JSON list of C-alpha atoms in Angstrom, two decimals:
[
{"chain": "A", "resi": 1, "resn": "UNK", "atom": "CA", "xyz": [152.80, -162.23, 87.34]},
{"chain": "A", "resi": 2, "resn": "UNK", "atom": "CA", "xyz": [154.32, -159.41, 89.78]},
{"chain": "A", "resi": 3, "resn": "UNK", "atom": "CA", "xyz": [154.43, -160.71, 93.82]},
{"chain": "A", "resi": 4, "resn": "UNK", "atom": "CA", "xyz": [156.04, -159.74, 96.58]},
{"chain": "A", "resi": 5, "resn": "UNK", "atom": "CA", "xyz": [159.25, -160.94, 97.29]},
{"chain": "A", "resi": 6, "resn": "UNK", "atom": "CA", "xyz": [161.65, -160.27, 100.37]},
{"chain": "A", "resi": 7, "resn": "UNK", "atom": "CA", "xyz": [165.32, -159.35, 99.96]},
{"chain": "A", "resi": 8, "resn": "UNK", "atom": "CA", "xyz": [168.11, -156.91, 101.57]},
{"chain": "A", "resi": 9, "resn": "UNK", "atom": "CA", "xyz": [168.06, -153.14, 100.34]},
{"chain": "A", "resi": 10, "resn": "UNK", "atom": "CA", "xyz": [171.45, -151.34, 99.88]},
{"chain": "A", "resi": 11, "resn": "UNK", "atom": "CA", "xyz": [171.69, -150.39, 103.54]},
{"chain": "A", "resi": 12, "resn": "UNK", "atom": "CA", "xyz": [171.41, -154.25, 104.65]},
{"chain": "A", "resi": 13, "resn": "UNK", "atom": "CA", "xyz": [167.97, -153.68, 105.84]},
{"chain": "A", "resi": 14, "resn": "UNK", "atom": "CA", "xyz": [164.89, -155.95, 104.95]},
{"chain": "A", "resi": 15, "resn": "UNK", "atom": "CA", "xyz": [162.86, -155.21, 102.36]},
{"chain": "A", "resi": 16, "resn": "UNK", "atom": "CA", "xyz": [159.62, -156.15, 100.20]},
{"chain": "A", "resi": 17, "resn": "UNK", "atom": "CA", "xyz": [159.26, -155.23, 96.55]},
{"chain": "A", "resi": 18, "resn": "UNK", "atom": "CA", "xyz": [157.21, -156.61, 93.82]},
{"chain": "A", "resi": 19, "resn": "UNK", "atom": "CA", "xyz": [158.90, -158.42, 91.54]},
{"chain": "A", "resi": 20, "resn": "UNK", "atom": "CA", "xyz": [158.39, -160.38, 88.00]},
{"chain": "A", "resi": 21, "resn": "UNK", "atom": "CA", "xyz": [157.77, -164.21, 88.36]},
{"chain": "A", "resi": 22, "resn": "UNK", "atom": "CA", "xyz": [160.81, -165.42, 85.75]},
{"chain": "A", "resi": 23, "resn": "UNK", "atom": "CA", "xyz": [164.53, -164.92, 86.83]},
{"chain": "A", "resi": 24, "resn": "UNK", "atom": "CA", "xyz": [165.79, -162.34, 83.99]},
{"chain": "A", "resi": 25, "resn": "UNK", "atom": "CA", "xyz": [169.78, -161.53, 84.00]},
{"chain": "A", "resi": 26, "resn": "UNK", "atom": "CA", "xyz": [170.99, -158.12, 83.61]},
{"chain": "A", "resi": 27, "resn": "UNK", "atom": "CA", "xyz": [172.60, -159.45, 80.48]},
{"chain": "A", "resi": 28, "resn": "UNK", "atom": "CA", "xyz": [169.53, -161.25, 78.75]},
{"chain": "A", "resi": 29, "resn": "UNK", "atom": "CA", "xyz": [168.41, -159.98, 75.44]},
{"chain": "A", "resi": 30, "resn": "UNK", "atom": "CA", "xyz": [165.21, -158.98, 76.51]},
{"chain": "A", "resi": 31, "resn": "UNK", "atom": "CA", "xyz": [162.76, -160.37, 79.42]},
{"chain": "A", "resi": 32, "resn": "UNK", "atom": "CA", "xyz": [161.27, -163.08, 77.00]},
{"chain": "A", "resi": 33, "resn": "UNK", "atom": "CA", "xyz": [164.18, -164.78, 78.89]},
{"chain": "A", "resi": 34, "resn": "UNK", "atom": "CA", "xyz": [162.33, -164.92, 82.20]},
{"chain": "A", "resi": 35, "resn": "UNK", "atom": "CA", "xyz": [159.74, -167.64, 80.79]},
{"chain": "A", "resi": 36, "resn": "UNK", "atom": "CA", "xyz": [162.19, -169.98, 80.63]},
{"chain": "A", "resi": 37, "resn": "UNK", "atom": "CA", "xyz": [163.37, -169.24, 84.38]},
{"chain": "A", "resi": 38, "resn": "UNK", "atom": "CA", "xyz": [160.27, -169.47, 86.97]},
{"chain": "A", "resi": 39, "resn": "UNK", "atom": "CA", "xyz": [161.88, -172.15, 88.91]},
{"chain": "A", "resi": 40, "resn": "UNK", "atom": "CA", "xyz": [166.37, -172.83, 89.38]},
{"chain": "A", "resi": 41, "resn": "UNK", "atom": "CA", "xyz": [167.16, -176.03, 90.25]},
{"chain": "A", "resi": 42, "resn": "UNK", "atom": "CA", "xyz": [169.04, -176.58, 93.55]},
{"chain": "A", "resi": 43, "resn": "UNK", "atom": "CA", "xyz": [171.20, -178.85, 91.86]},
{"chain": "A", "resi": 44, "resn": "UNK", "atom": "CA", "xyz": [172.87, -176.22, 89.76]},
{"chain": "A", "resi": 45, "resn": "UNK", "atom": "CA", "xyz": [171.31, -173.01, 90.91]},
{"chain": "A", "resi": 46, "resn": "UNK", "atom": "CA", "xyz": [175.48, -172.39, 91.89]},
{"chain": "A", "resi": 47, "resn": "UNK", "atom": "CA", "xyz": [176.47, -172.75, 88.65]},
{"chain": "A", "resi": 48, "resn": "UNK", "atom": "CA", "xyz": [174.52, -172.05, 85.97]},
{"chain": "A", "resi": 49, "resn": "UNK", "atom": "CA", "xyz": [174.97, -168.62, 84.22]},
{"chain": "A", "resi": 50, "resn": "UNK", "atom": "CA", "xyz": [171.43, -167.73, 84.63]},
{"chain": "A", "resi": 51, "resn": "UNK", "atom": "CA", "xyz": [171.53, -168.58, 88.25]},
{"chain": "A", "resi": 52, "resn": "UNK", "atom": "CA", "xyz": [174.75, -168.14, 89.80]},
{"chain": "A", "resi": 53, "resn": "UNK", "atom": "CA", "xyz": [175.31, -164.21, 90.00]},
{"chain": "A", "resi": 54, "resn": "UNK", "atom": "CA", "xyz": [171.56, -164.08, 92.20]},
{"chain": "A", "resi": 55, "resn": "UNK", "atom": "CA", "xyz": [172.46, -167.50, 94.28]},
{"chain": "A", "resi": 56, "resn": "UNK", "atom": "CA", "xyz": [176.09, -165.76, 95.45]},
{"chain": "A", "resi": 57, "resn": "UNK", "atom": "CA", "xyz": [174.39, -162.35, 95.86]},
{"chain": "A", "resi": 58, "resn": "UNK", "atom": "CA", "xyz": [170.73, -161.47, 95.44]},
{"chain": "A", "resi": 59, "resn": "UNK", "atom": "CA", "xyz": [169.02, -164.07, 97.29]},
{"chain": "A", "resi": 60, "resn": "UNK", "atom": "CA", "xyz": [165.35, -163.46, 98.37]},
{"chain": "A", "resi": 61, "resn": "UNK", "atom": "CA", "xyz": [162.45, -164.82, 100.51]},
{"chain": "A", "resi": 62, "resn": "UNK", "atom": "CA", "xyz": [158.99, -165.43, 98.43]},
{"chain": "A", "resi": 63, "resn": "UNK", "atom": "CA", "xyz": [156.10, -165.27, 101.27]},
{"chain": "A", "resi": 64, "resn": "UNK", "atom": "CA", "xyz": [153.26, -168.12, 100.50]},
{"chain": "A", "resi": 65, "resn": "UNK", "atom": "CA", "xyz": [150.44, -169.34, 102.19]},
{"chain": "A", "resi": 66, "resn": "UNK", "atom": "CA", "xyz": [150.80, -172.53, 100.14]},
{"chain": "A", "resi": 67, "resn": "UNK", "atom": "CA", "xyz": [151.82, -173.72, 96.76]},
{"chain": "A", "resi": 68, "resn": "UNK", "atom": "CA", "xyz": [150.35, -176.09, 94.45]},
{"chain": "A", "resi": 69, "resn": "UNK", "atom": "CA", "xyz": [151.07, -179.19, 92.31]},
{"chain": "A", "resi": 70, "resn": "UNK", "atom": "CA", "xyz": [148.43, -181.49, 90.08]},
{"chain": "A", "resi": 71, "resn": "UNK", "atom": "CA", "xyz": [148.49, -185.01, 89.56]},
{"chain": "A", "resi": 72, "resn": "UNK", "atom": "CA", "xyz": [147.02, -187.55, 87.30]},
{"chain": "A", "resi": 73, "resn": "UNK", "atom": "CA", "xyz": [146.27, -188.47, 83.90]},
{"chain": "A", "resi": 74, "resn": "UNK", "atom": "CA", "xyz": [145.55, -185.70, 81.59]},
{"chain": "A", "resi": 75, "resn": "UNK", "atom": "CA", "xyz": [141.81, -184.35, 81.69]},
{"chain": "A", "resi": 76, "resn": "UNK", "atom": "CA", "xyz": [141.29, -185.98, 84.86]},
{"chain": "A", "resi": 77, "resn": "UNK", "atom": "CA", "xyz": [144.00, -183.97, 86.90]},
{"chain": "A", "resi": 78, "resn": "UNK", "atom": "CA", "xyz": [143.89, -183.33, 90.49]},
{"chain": "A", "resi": 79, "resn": "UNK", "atom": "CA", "xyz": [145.28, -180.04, 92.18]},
{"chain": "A", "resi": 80, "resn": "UNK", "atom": "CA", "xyz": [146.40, -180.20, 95.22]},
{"chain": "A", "resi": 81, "resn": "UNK", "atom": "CA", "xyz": [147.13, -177.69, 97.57]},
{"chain": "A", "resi": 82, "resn": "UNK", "atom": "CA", "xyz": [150.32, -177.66, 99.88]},
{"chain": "A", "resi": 83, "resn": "UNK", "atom": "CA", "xyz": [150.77, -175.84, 103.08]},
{"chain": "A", "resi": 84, "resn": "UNK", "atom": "CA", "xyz": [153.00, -176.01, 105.87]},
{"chain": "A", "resi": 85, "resn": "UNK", "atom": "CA", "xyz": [151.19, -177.03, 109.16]},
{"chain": "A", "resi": 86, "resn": "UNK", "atom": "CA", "xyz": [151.10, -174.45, 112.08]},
{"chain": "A", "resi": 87, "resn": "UNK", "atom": "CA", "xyz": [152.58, -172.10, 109.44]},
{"chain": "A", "resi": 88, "resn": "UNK", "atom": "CA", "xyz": [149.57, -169.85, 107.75]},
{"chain": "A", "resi": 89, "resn": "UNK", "atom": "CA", "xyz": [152.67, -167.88, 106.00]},
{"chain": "A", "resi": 90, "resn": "UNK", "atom": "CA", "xyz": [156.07, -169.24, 105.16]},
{"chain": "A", "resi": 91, "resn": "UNK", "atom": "CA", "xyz": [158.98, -168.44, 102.30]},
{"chain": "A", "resi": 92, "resn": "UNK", "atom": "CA", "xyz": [159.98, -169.99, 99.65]},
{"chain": "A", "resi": 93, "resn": "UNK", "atom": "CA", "xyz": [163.83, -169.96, 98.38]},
{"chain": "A", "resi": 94, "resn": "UNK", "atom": "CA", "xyz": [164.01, -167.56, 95.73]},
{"chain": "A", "resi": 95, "resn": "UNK", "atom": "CA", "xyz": [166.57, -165.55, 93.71]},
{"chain": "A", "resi": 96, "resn": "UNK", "atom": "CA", "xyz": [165.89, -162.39, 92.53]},
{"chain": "A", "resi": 97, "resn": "UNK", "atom": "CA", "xyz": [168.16, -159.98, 89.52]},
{"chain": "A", "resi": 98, "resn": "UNK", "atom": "CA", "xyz": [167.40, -156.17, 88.35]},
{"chain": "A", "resi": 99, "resn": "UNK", "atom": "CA", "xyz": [167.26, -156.31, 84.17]},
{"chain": "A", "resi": 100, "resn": "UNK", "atom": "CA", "xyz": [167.20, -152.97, 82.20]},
{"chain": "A", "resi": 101, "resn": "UNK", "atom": "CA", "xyz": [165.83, -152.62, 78.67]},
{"chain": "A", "resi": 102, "resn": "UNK", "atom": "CA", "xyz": [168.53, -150.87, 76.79]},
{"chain": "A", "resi": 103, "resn": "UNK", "atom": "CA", "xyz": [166.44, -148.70, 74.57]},
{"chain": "A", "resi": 104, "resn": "UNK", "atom": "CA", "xyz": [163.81, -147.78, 76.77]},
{"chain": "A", "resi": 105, "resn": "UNK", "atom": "CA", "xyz": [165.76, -147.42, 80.61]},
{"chain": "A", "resi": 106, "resn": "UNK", "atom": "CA", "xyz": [163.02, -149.31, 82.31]},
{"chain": "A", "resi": 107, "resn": "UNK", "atom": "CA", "xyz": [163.39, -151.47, 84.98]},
{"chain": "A", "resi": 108, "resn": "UNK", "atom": "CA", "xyz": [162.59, -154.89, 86.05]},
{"chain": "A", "resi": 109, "resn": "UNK", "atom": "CA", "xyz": [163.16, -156.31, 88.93]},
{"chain": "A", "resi": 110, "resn": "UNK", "atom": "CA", "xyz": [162.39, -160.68, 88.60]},
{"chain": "A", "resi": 111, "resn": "UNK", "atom": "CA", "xyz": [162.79, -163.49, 90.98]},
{"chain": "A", "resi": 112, "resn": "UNK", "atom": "CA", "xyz": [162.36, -167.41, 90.27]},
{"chain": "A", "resi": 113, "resn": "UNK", "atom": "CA", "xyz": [161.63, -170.03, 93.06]},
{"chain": "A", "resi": 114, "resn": "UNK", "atom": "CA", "xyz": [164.80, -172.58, 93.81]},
{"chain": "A", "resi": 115, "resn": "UNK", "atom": "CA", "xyz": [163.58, -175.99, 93.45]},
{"chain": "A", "resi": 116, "resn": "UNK", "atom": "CA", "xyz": [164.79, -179.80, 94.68]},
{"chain": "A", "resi": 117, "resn": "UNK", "atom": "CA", "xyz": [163.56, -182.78, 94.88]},
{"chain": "A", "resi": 118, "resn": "UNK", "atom": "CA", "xyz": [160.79, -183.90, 96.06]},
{"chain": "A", "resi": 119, "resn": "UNK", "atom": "CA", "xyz": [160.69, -185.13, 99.92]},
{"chain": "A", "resi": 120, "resn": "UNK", "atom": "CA", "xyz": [158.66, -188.33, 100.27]},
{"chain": "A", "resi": 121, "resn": "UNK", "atom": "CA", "xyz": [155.02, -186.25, 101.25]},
{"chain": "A", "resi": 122, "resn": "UNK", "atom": "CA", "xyz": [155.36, -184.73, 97.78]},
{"chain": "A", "resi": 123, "resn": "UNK", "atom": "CA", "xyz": [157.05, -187.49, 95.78]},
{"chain": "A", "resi": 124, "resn": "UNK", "atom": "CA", "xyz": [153.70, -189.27, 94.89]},
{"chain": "A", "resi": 125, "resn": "UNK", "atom": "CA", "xyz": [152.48, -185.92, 93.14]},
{"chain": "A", "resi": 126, "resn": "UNK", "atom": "CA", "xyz": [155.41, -184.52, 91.75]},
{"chain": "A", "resi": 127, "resn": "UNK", "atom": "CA", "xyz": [159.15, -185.39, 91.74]},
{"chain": "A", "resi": 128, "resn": "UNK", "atom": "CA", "xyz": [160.65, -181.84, 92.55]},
{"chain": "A", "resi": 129, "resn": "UNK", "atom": "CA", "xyz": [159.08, -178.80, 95.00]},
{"chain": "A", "resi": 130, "resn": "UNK", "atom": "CA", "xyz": [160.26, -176.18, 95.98]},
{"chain": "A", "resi": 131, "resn": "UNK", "atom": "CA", "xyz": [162.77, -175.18, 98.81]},
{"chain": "A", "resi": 132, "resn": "UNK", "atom": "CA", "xyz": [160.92, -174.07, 102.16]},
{"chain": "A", "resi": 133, "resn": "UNK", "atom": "CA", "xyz": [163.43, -171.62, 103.97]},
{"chain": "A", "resi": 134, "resn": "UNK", "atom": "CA", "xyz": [162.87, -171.92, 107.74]},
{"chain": "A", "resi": 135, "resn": "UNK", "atom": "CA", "xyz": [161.58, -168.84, 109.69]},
{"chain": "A", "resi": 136, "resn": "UNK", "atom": "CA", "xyz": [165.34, -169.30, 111.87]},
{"chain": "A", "resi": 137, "resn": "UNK", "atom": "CA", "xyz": [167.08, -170.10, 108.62]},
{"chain": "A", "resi": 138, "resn": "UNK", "atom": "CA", "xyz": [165.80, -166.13, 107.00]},
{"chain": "A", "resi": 139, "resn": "UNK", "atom": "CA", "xyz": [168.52, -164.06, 107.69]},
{"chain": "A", "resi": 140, "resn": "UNK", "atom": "CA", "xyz": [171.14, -166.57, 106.55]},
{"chain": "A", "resi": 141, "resn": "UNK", "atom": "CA", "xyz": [169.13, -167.54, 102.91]},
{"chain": "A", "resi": 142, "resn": "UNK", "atom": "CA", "xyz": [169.13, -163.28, 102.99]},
{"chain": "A", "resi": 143, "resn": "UNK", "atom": "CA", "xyz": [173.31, -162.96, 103.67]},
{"chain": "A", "resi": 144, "resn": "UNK", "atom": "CA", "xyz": [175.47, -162.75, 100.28]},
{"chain": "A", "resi": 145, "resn": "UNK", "atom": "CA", "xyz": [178.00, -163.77, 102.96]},
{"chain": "A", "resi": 146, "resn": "UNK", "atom": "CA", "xyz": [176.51, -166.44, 104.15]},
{"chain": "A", "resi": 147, "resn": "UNK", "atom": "CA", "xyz": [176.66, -170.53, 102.97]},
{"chain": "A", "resi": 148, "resn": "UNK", "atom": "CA", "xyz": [172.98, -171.33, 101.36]},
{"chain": "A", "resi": 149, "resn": "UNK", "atom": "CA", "xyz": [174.19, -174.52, 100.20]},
{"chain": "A", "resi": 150, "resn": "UNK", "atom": "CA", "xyz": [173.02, -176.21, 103.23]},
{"chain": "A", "resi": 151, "resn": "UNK", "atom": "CA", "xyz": [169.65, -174.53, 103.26]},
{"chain": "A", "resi": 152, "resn": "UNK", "atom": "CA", "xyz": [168.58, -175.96, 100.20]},
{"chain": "A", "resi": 153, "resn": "UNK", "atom": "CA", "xyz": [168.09, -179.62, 102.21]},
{"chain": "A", "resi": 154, "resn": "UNK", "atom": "CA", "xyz": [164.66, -181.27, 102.21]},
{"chain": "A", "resi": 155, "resn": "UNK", "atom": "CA", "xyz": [161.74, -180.28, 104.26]},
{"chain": "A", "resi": 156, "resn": "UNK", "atom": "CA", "xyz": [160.66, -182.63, 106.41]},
{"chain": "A", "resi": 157, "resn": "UNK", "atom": "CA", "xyz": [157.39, -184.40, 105.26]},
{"chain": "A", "resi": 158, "resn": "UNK", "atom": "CA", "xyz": [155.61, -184.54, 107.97]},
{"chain": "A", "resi": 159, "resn": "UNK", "atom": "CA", "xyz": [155.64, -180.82, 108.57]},
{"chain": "A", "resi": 160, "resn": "UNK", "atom": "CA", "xyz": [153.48, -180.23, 105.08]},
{"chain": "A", "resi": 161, "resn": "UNK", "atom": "CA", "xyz": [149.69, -180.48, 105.07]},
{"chain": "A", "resi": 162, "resn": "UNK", "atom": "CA", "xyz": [148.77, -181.62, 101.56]},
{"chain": "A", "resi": 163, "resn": "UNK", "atom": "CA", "xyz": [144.85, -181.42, 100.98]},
{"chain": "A", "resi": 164, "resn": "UNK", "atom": "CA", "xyz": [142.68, -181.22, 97.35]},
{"chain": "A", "resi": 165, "resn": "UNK", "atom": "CA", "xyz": [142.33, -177.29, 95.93]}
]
């Protein structure tokens, strides 16, 4: 699953490249290690090993239209669809790292989606979502300089537009 993502190129400037969906460390074995890294948790996304180099340093903006979560009992599951009203496109927190197969040379470039907990619009589908960076907020989730801590606070509820898929 390649999509675009958003982060800074070398020279500071914005840029958009497609990426892998599944956060794989330059150090990983081999990119098998991305299935187990689609989403970090903001909890820990500062600290754990497979999260911590992108968080300080590669941070990136994922562009949606909306994301989705399912509910109910299995067989009889409902997706729903989740948007952000008066927003037709918005980002989502993401991470991104450059792997490099050693035998081959090629190149991967993968991103995962930073996740929290749920806010209460979301909470009766799902108990975590992930984190909506705000169009003013950008250039600071984008800044290795810059505190993202604070950007990975809940978005509020009444901003989402939840409707069936």
């Amino acid at each position: 699953n390649n999509a675009p993502v958003i982060r800074l190129a070398a020279d500071g400037a914005r840029e958009c490249v497609l990426a892998r969906w599944g956060l794989v460390p330059g150090w990983a074995p081999d990119l098998k290690f991305g299935n187990r890294c689609i989403n970090a948790r903001a909890e820990t996304v500062a600290t754990l090993p497979a999260f911590r180099h992108a968080f300080r340093r590669q941070r990136c903006l994922v562009p949606v239209n909306a994301f989705f979560e399912w509910s109910g009992e299995k067989g009889h599951r409902v997706k729903w669809r989740i948007g952000v009203r008066e927003e037709p496109l918005f980002a989502l927190a993401g991470l991104w790292e450059w792997w490099q197969d050693r035998e081959s040379g090629d190149g991967v470039v993968s991103y995962t989606i930073v996740t929290r907990a749920a806010n209460s619009a979301i909470a009766p589908l799902h108990d975590r979502m992930p984190v909506i960076v705000r169009e003013a907020d950008y250039a600071r989730w984008l800044d290795p300089q810059a505190d993202a801590q604070p950007l990975l606070a809940p978005y509020d509820a009444d901003a989402l537009r939840i409707e069936k898929a």
